[in-house]
Amino acid sequence: MLRTLLLNILAAALLGTSLSADVRNIIVIGWDGAQRNHVKEMIERNELPNLVALCKEGRLIDIDVTDGATDTKAGWTQILTGYSCSITGVYNNIRYQPIPEGYSVFERLENHFSTEKIDTVAVIGKKNHVGNAAPKKIPYTRFEKQLEQKKKGNPAAAAALARTARILEENGHKFAFIPGEPWYSASRKMDLFVNGLSENEKVAERALEEIEKRKDRRFFLFIHFAQPDHAGHQYGENSQEYTKALRDDDLWTGRIVAKLKELGLYDKTLVYVVVDHGFDEGQKSHGYAPYVFLGTNDSSVNRDGDRADIAPTILKRFGVDLSKISPPLTGVPLDEPAPRKIAPAQKPAAQARSKKTKNQPLQSLGKDSPALEKLRMLDVNDLAPIEAVNLLKEIKKEIE
């Protein structure tokens, strides 16, 4: 079944589709946390009919994550900017900053067409990880109290907040600095940025309203479905709940396409179903889950690619001259040749550490050392400075 589908999609790409060469609108539909293998297994079982129908007009391709974390903040930032995490400063859910002004697809399209000639819209399920909160500087004593209160209700959120905060000292006073969320700057240049809607149904209903409202205008619309990620964290990647959430993504994707057809917009609208990260096989985590996909009715897409290749593809289809973008985009449009980037089976940093610890063991530490276990598992990009200091103290204490 899967092989037949892929052959059909290839044939559609070669023979052409009913889509007009004049691309007026683009919709990016995000399936947060959709693991590629799980999706392909569901396709084999005929459980994702709307995704299959969309791809029959274009392509279904493999996307790998080779830069930045396999998490939400890093994922959607890269997909919607086309840049490496070293350029945006959004490395993962803990280490981040506002995307530099002008770097997002939304802002580039506003500049390309002028604000009066395109509507840029984002309708988002998640809150903080696809958020636009402003930076905060909090007196340290107040921050400590907030942290203690948060620990009682949500220990995981408290730990994340503690890792994100940077402790500053100014004129003898201590402060906790919380960086602005990635979409803090970009959202202020957009026509609509609404997040925290949670359930797919609420996201889709709002998205359908926005399509109806903007049917007579050019638009770029990002729709973010969060339920697969939530189900994966709660029940695991191989759970029925995770599968059900993906079916729900497919259901609402179909209704969005149906709305475009009802309004006579489909033939001039490209739709891309994309994913920020996958899920660790059979687990409730995505510590290293770089295997995702892109499904589209865009028949110009002709190769597998990297997560950073999605934004350049969108910009090119809107007629933006990529050669004039500064700094140059990390990704390459998916209708242009590029070296295939394939994510290794093991997380590169962890792989390097495992080789080092295997060949040069820390003889002073026992095999059950908590500090050594942390050292093996951590990614340097995940470490806040205070954590690095504390870990070194733990190692020193164990050695002594």
CSV table of C-alpha atoms in Angstrom, one decimal:
chain,number,residue,atom,x,y,z
A,1,MET,CA,0.0,0.0,0.0
A,2,LEU,CA,2.7,2.5,1.0
A,3,ARG,CA,4.8,1.7,-2.0
A,4,THR,CA,1.8,2.2,-4.3
A,5,LEU,CA,0.9,5.5,-2.7
A,6,LEU,CA,4.5,6.8,-3.1
A,7,LEU,CA,4.5,5.7,-6.8
A,8,ASN,CA,1.1,7.5,-7.3
A,9,ILE,CA,2.5,10.6,-5.8
A,10,LEU,CA,5.6,10.5,-8.0
A,11,ALA,CA,3.3,10.1,-11.0
A,12,ALA,CA,1.3,13.1,-10.0
A,13,ALA,CA,4.5,15.1,-9.7
A,14,LEU,CA,5.6,14.1,-13.2
A,15,LEU,CA,2.2,14.6,-14.9
A,16,GLY,CA,1.2,17.8,-13.1
A,17,THR,CA,-1.9,18.7,-11.1
A,18,SER,CA,-4.9,21.0,-11.3
A,19,LEU,CA,-3.1,23.6,-9.2
A,20,SER,CA,-2.7,27.0,-10.8
A,21,ALA,CA,0.8,28.2,-11.4
A,22,ASP,CA,-0.3,31.4,-9.7
A,23,VAL,CA,0.1,30.7,-6.0
A,24,ARG,CA,-2.0,33.1,-4.1
A,25,ASN,CA,-2.2,31.6,-0.6
A,26,ILE,CA,-0.2,29.1,1.4
A,27,ILE,CA,-1.4,27.2,4.5
A,28,VAL,CA,1.1,25.3,6.7
A,29,ILE,CA,-0.7,22.8,8.9
A,30,GLY,CA,1.5,21.6,11.8
A,31,TRP,CA,1.0,18.1,13.2
A,32,ASP,CA,3.0,18.6,16.4
A,33,GLY,CA,5.0,15.4,17.4
A,34,ALA,CA,3.9,13.2,14.5
A,35,GLN,CA,6.5,10.4,14.3
A,36,ARG,CA,7.2,9.5,10.6
A,37,ASN,CA,7.1,5.7,11.0
A,38,HIS,CA,3.9,5.8,13.0
A,39,VAL,CA,2.3,8.0,10.3
A,40,LYS,CA,3.4,5.6,7.5
A,41,GLU,CA,2.0,2.6,9.4
A,42,MET,CA,-1.3,4.5,9.6
A,43,ILE,CA,-1.2,5.2,5.9
A,44,GLU,CA,-0.7,1.5,5.3
A,45,ARG,CA,-3.9,0.9,7.3
A,46,ASN,CA,-5.9,3.6,5.4
A,47,GLU,CA,-6.3,5.6,8.6
A,48,LEU,CA,-5.1,9.0,7.2
A,49,PRO,CA,-7.3,9.4,4.0
A,50,ASN,CA,-7.1,13.2,3.9
A,51,LEU,CA,-3.3,13.3,4.1
A,52,VAL,CA,-3.1,10.7,1.4
A,53,ALA,CA,-5.5,12.6,-0.9
A,54,LEU,CA,-3.5,15.8,-0.4
A,55,CYS,CA,-0.3,14.1,-1.3
A,56,LYS,CA,-1.7,12.4,-4.4
A,57,GLU,CA,-1.7,15.9,-5.9
A,58,GLY,CA,1.8,16.6,-4.8
A,59,ARG,CA,4.3,14.7,-2.7
A,60,LEU,CA,4.9,12.9,0.6
A,61,ILE,CA,8.5,13.2,1.6
A,62,ASP,CA,10.8,12.4,4.4
A,63,ILE,CA,12.1,15.3,6.5
A,64,ASP,CA,15.1,14.9,8.9
A,65,VAL,CA,16.1,17.2,11.8
A,66,THR,CA,19.8,17.7,11.7
A,67,ASP,CA,20.1,21.0,13.5
A,68,GLY,CA,18.6,22.1,16.8
A,69,ALA,CA,16.6,20.1,19.3
A,70,THR,CA,13.8,17.7,18.4
A,71,ASP,CA,11.3,19.8,20.5
A,72,THR,CA,8.6,22.3,19.9
A,73,LYS,CA,10.4,25.7,20.3
A,74,ALA,CA,13.3,24.7,18.1
A,75,GLY,CA,11.1,22.9,15.6
A,76,TRP,CA,8.5,25.5,14.8
A,77,THR,CA,11.1,28.3,14.9
A,78,GLN,CA,13.2,26.5,12.3
A,79,ILE,CA,10.3,25.5,10.1
A,80,LEU,CA,9.0,29.1,10.0
A,81,THR,CA,12.4,30.9,9.6
A,82,GLY,CA,14.6,28.5,7.6
A,83,TYR,CA,17.5,29.1,9.9
A,84,SER,CA,19.9,27.1,12.0
A,85,CYS,CA,19.4,27.4,15.8
A,86,SER,CA,22.7,29.2,16.0
A,87,ILE,CA,21.2,32.1,14.0
A,88,THR,CA,17.8,32.4,15.7
A,89,GLY,CA,19.1,31.6,19.2
A,90,VAL,CA,16.3,29.2,19.7
A,91,TYR,CA,18.1,25.9,20.5
A,92,ASN,CA,15.5,24.1,22.5
A,93,ASN,CA,12.6,24.5,24.9
A,94,ILE,CA,15.0,25.7,27.6
A,95,ARG,CA,17.6,27.7,25.8
A,96,TYR,CA,15.8,30.3,23.6
A,97,GLN,CA,15.3,34.0,22.9
A,98,PRO,CA,12.9,36.0,20.7
A,99,ILE,CA,13.6,35.3,17.0
A,100,PRO,CA,15.6,38.2,15.6
A,101,GLU,CA,13.3,40.8,14.1
A,102,GLY,CA,12.5,40.2,10.4
A,103,TYR,CA,13.7,36.6,10.3
A,104,SER,CA,10.3,34.8,10.3
A,105,VAL,CA,8.4,33.8,7.1
A,106,PHE,CA,5.5,36.0,8.3
A,107,GLU,CA,7.7,39.2,8.5
A,108,ARG,CA,9.4,38.4,5.2
A,109,LEU,CA,6.0,38.1,3.4
A,110,GLU,CA,4.8,41.3,5.0
A,111,ASN,CA,7.9,43.0,3.6
A,112,HIS,CA,7.7,41.4,0.2
A,113,PHE,CA,4.0,42.1,-0.6
A,114,SER,CA,3.5,45.1,1.8
A,115,THR,CA,1.3,44.8,4.8
A,116,GLU,CA,-1.8,45.9,2.9
A,117,LYS,CA,-1.5,43.1,0.3
A,118,ILE,CA,-1.1,39.9,2.4
A,119,ASP,CA,-2.6,38.7,5.7
A,120,THR,CA,-0.2,36.7,7.9
A,121,VAL,CA,-2.0,34.6,10.5
A,122,ALA,CA,-1.1,31.9,13.1
A,123,VAL,CA,-3.7,29.9,15.0
A,124,ILE,CA,-1.9,27.7,17.5
A,125,GLY,CA,-2.9,24.9,19.9
A,126,LYS,CA,0.1,25.3,22.3
A,127,LYS,CA,0.8,28.2,24.6
A,128,ASN,CA,4.3,28.6,26.0
A,129,HIS,CA,6.4,26.6,23.5
A,130,VAL,CA,4.8,28.4,20.6
A,131,GLY,CA,4.5,31.6,22.6
A,132,ASN,CA,5.1,35.3,22.3
A,133,ALA,CA,5.5,36.4,25.9
A,134,ALA,CA,7.7,39.4,26.6
A,135,PRO,CA,11.0,39.2,28.4
A,136,LYS,CA,10.8,39.6,32.2
A,137,LYS,CA,13.2,40.8,34.9
A,138,ILE,CA,12.0,39.8,38.3
A,139,PRO,CA,13.6,40.6,41.7
A,140,TYR,CA,15.3,37.4,42.8
A,141,THR,CA,13.4,37.1,46.1
A,142,ARG,CA,10.1,37.3,44.3
A,143,PHE,CA,11.3,34.8,41.7
A,144,GLU,CA,12.2,32.3,44.5
A,145,LYS,CA,8.7,32.6,45.9
A,146,GLN,CA,7.1,32.0,42.5
A,147,LEU,CA,9.4,29.0,41.9
A,148,GLU,CA,8.3,27.5,45.3
A,149,GLN,CA,4.7,28.0,44.5
A,150,LYS,CA,5.1,26.4,41.1
A,151,LYS,CA,6.9,23.4,42.5
A,152,LYS,CA,3.8,22.5,44.5
A,153,GLY,CA,1.5,22.5,41.6
A,154,ASN,CA,3.7,21.6,38.6
A,155,PRO,CA,7.2,20.4,39.5
A,156,ALA,CA,8.2,19.9,35.9
A,157,ALA,CA,7.3,23.5,34.9
A,158,ALA,CA,9.2,24.7,37.9
A,159,ALA,CA,12.3,22.9,36.9
A,160,ALA,CA,12.0,24.2,33.4
A,161,LEU,CA,11.6,27.8,34.7
A,162,ALA,CA,14.6,27.4,36.9
A,163,ARG,CA,16.7,26.2,34.0
A,164,THR,CA,15.5,29.0,31.7
A,165,ALA,CA,16.1,31.9,34.1
A,166,ARG,CA,19.4,33.7,34.1
A,167,ILE,CA,20.5,35.3,37.4
A,168,LEU,CA,21.8,38.8,37.1
A,169,GLU,CA,23.2,41.3,39.6
A,170,GLU,CA,22.8,45.0,39.1
A,171,ASN,CA,23.9,47.6,41.6
A,172,GLY,CA,24.0,45.0,44.4
A,173,HIS,CA,20.5,43.6,43.6
A,174,LYS,CA,19.9,40.2,42.2
A,175,PHE,CA,17.3,39.6,39.4
A,176,ALA,CA,16.0,36.6,37.5
A,177,PHE,CA,15.9,37.3,33.8
A,178,ILE,CA,13.3,35.3,31.8
A,179,PRO,CA,14.0,35.7,28.0
A,180,GLY,CA,11.1,36.6,25.7
A,181,GLU,CA,9.5,33.7,24.0
A,182,PRO,CA,10.5,33.0,20.3
A,183,TRP,CA,7.5,34.7,18.7
A,184,TYR,CA,7.6,37.9,20.9
A,185,SER,CA,8.9,40.1,18.1
A,186,ALA,CA,7.4,38.4,15.0
A,187,SER,CA,3.9,38.3,16.4
A,188,ARG,CA,3.7,42.0,16.6
A,189,LYS,CA,4.2,42.3,12.9
A,190,MET,CA,1.5,39.8,12.0
A,191,ASP,CA,-2.2,40.3,11.3
A,192,LEU,CA,-3.2,37.7,13.9
A,193,PHE,CA,-1.3,35.6,16.4
A,194,VAL,CA,-3.5,33.5,18.7
A,195,ASN,CA,-2.2,30.6,20.7
A,196,GLY,CA,-3.1,28.4,23.7
A,197,LEU,CA,-6.3,27.0,22.0
A,198,SER,CA,-5.3,23.5,23.0
A,199,GLU,CA,-7.8,21.1,21.4
A,200,ASN,CA,-7.7,20.5,17.7
A,201,GLU,CA,-11.4,21.3,17.3
A,202,LYS,CA,-10.9,24.8,18.7
A,203,VAL,CA,-7.9,25.4,16.6
A,204,ALA,CA,-9.6,24.2,13.4
A,205,GLU,CA,-12.8,26.1,14.0
A,206,ARG,CA,-10.8,29.3,14.5
A,207,ALA,CA,-8.8,28.6,11.4
A,208,LEU,CA,-11.9,28.0,9.3
A,209,GLU,CA,-13.3,31.3,10.5
A,210,GLU,CA,-10.1,33.1,9.4
A,211,ILE,CA,-10.1,31.5,6.0
A,212,GLU,CA,-13.7,32.6,5.5
A,213,LYS,CA,-12.9,36.1,6.7
A,214,ARG,CA,-9.9,36.4,4.4
A,215,LYS,CA,-11.2,34.6,1.3
A,216,ASP,CA,-10.9,37.8,-0.8
A,217,ARG,CA,-7.3,38.5,0.2
A,218,ARG,CA,-4.0,36.9,-0.2
A,219,PHE,CA,-3.0,35.1,3.0
A,220,PHE,CA,-0.3,32.9,4.7
A,221,LEU,CA,-1.8,30.8,7.5
A,222,PHE,CA,-0.1,28.7,10.0
A,223,ILE,CA,-2.4,26.2,11.8
A,224,HIS,CA,-0.9,24.2,14.7
A,225,PHE,CA,-2.5,21.0,16.0
A,226,ALA,CA,-1.0,20.0,19.4
A,227,GLN,CA,-2.9,16.8,20.3
A,228,PRO,CA,-0.5,14.1,19.0
A,229,ASP,CA,2.3,15.6,21.1
A,230,HIS,CA,0.1,15.8,24.2
A,231,ALA,CA,-1.1,12.2,23.7
A,232,GLY,CA,2.4,11.0,23.1
A,233,HIS,CA,3.6,12.5,26.4
A,234,GLN,CA,0.7,11.2,28.4
A,235,TYR,CA,0.2,7.7,26.9
A,236,GLY,CA,3.3,7.0,24.8
A,237,GLU,CA,4.0,6.8,21.0
A,238,ASN,CA,2.6,3.3,20.5
A,239,SER,CA,-0.6,4.1,22.4
A,240,GLN,CA,-4.1,4.1,20.9
A,241,GLU,CA,-4.5,7.6,22.2
A,242,TYR,CA,-1.5,8.8,20.1
A,243,THR,CA,-3.0,7.1,17.0
A,244,LYS,CA,-6.4,8.6,17.7
A,245,ALA,CA,-4.8,12.1,18.0
A,246,LEU,CA,-3.2,11.7,14.5
A,247,ARG,CA,-6.5,10.6,13.1
A,248,ASP,CA,-8.0,13.8,14.5
A,249,ASP,CA,-5.2,15.8,12.8
A,250,ASP,CA,-6.2,14.2,9.6
A,251,LEU,CA,-9.9,14.8,10.1
A,252,TRP,CA,-9.4,18.5,10.6
A,253,THR,CA,-6.9,18.7,7.8
A,254,GLY,CA,-9.5,17.3,5.5
A,255,ARG,CA,-12.1,19.9,6.7
A,256,ILE,CA,-9.7,22.7,6.0
A,257,VAL,CA,-9.1,21.5,2.5
A,258,ALA,CA,-12.9,21.1,2.0
A,259,LYS,CA,-13.3,24.7,3.1
A,260,LEU,CA,-10.8,25.9,0.5
A,261,LYS,CA,-12.7,24.0,-2.2
A,262,GLU,CA,-16.1,25.3,-1.0
A,263,LEU,CA,-14.7,28.9,-1.3
A,264,GLY,CA,-13.1,28.3,-4.7
A,265,LEU,CA,-9.6,28.9,-3.2
A,266,TYR,CA,-8.1,25.4,-3.4
A,267,ASP,CA,-6.7,25.7,-6.9
A,268,LYS,CA,-4.6,28.7,-5.9
A,269,THR,CA,-3.6,27.6,-2.4
A,270,LEU,CA,-0.7,25.4,-1.5
A,271,VAL,CA,-1.1,23.3,1.6
A,272,TYR,CA,1.9,21.8,3.5
A,273,VAL,CA,1.4,19.4,6.4
A,274,VAL,CA,4.6,19.6,8.4
A,275,VAL,CA,6.0,18.3,11.7
A,276,ASP,CA,8.4,19.9,14.3
A,277,HIS,CA,9.7,16.6,15.8
A,278,GLY,CA,8.8,13.0,16.1
A,279,PHE,CA,8.6,10.7,19.1
A,280,ASP,CA,11.1,8.3,20.6
A,281,GLU,CA,9.9,4.8,19.6
A,282,GLY,CA,7.4,3.4,22.1
A,283,GLN,CA,8.3,6.2,24.6
A,284,LYS,CA,6.6,9.2,26.1
A,285,SER,CA,9.5,11.5,25.1
A,286,HIS,CA,11.2,13.0,22.1
A,287,GLY,CA,14.7,13.6,23.4
A,288,TYR,CA,16.0,12.5,20.0
A,289,ALA,CA,13.2,12.1,17.5
A,290,PRO,CA,14.5,13.6,14.2
A,291,TYR,CA,12.4,11.6,11.7
A,292,VAL,CA,9.3,13.5,10.4
A,293,PHE,CA,7.7,14.2,7.1
A,294,LEU,CA,6.1,16.8,4.8
A,295,GLY,CA,2.9,16.2,2.9
A,296,THR,CA,1.7,18.6,0.3
A,297,ASN,CA,-0.3,19.3,-2.9
A,298,ASP,CA,2.7,21.2,-4.2
A,299,SER,CA,3.9,19.1,-7.1
A,300,SER,CA,7.1,21.2,-7.4
A,301,VAL,CA,8.5,19.5,-4.3
A,302,ASN,CA,10.8,16.8,-5.7
A,303,ARG,CA,13.2,15.5,-3.0
A,304,ASP,CA,13.4,14.5,0.7
A,305,GLY,CA,14.8,17.3,2.9
A,306,ASP,CA,15.7,18.9,6.1
A,307,ARG,CA,13.5,20.7,8.6
A,308,ALA,CA,15.3,24.0,7.6
A,309,ASP,CA,14.2,23.5,3.9
A,310,ILE,CA,10.6,24.2,4.6
A,311,ALA,CA,10.7,28.0,5.0
A,312,PRO,CA,12.8,28.6,1.8
A,313,THR,CA,10.2,26.5,-0.1
A,314,ILE,CA,7.3,28.6,1.1
A,315,LEU,CA,9.1,31.9,0.4
A,316,LYS,CA,10.1,30.8,-3.1
A,317,ARG,CA,6.6,29.7,-4.0
A,318,PHE,CA,5.4,33.2,-3.0
A,319,GLY,CA,8.0,34.7,-5.3
A,320,VAL,CA,10.5,36.0,-2.8
A,321,ASP,CA,14.0,36.4,-4.1
A,322,LEU,CA,16.0,34.2,-1.7
A,323,SER,CA,19.4,35.5,-3.0
A,324,LYS,CA,18.5,38.9,-1.4
A,325,ILE,CA,17.8,37.5,2.1
A,326,SER,CA,20.3,38.3,4.8
A,327,PRO,CA,21.7,36.4,6.5
A,328,PRO,CA,21.4,33.7,3.9
A,329,LEU,CA,18.9,31.0,4.8
A,330,THR,CA,20.2,27.7,6.2
A,331,GLY,CA,17.7,25.6,4.2
A,332,VAL,CA,17.3,25.1,0.5
A,333,PRO,CA,13.9,25.0,-1.4
A,334,LEU,CA,12.6,21.5,-1.8
A,335,ASP,CA,12.3,21.9,-5.6
A,336,GLU,CA,16.1,22.6,-5.9
A,337,PRO,CA,18.9,20.0,-5.7
A,338,ALA,CA,20.8,19.9,-2.4
A,339,PRO,CA,22.9,17.4,-0.5
A,340,ARG,CA,20.7,15.0,1.4
A,341,LYS,CA,21.0,15.6,5.1
A,342,ILE,CA,20.2,12.4,7.1
A,343,ALA,CA,19.9,12.5,10.9
A,344,PRO,CA,22.1,9.8,12.5
A,345,ALA,CA,20.4,6.9,14.4
A,346,GLN,CA,21.9,8.1,17.6
A,347,LYS,CA,22.0,11.7,18.9
A,348,PRO,CA,25.4,13.0,17.8
A,349,ALA,CA,26.4,14.6,21.1
A,350,ALA,CA,25.4,11.4,23.0
A,351,GLN,CA,27.3,9.3,20.4
A,352,ALA,CA,30.5,11.3,20.9
A,353,ARG,CA,30.2,11.1,24.7
A,354,SER,CA,29.5,7.3,24.6
A,355,LYS,CA,32.7,6.7,22.6
A,356,LYS,CA,34.7,8.9,24.9
A,357,THR,CA,33.5,7.3,28.1
A,358,LYS,CA,34.0,3.8,26.5
A,359,ASN,CA,37.6,4.5,25.5
A,360,GLN,CA,38.6,6.8,28.4
A,361,PRO,CA,36.4,5.9,31.4
A,362,LEU,CA,36.4,8.1,34.5
A,363,GLN,CA,38.1,5.6,36.7
A,364,SER,CA,37.5,7.6,39.8
A,365,LEU,CA,33.7,7.3,39.4
A,366,GLY,CA,31.7,4.1,40.0
A,367,LYS,CA,29.6,2.7,37.3
A,368,ASP,CA,26.4,3.7,39.2
A,369,SER,CA,27.6,7.3,39.7
A,370,PRO,CA,24.6,9.7,39.4
A,371,ALA,CA,26.9,12.5,38.2
A,372,LEU,CA,28.5,10.3,35.5
A,373,GLU,CA,25.0,9.2,34.3
A,374,LYS,CA,24.0,12.9,34.0
A,375,LEU,CA,27.2,13.6,32.0
A,376,ARG,CA,26.5,10.8,29.6
A,377,MET,CA,22.9,11.9,28.9
A,378,LEU,CA,23.2,15.7,28.8
A,379,ASP,CA,23.4,17.7,25.6
A,380,VAL,CA,25.6,20.8,26.0
A,381,ASN,CA,22.9,22.9,24.4
A,382,ASP,CA,20.5,21.9,27.2
A,383,LEU,CA,22.7,23.1,30.0
A,384,ALA,CA,22.2,26.4,31.7
A,385,PRO,CA,25.4,27.9,33.1
A,386,ILE,CA,24.3,27.3,36.7
A,387,GLU,CA,23.6,23.6,35.9
A,388,ALA,CA,27.1,23.2,34.4
A,389,VAL,CA,28.6,24.5,37.6
A,390,ASN,CA,26.5,22.3,39.8
A,391,LEU,CA,27.3,19.2,37.8
A,392,LEU,CA,31.0,19.9,38.0
A,393,LYS,CA,30.6,20.2,41.8
A,394,GLU,CA,28.8,16.9,41.9
A,395,ILE,CA,31.6,15.2,39.9
A,396,LYS,CA,34.3,16.8,42.1
A,397,LYS,CA,32.5,15.6,45.3
A,398,GLU,CA,32.2,12.0,44.1
A,399,ILE,CA,35.8,11.9,43.0
A,400,GLU,CA,36.9,13.2,46.4
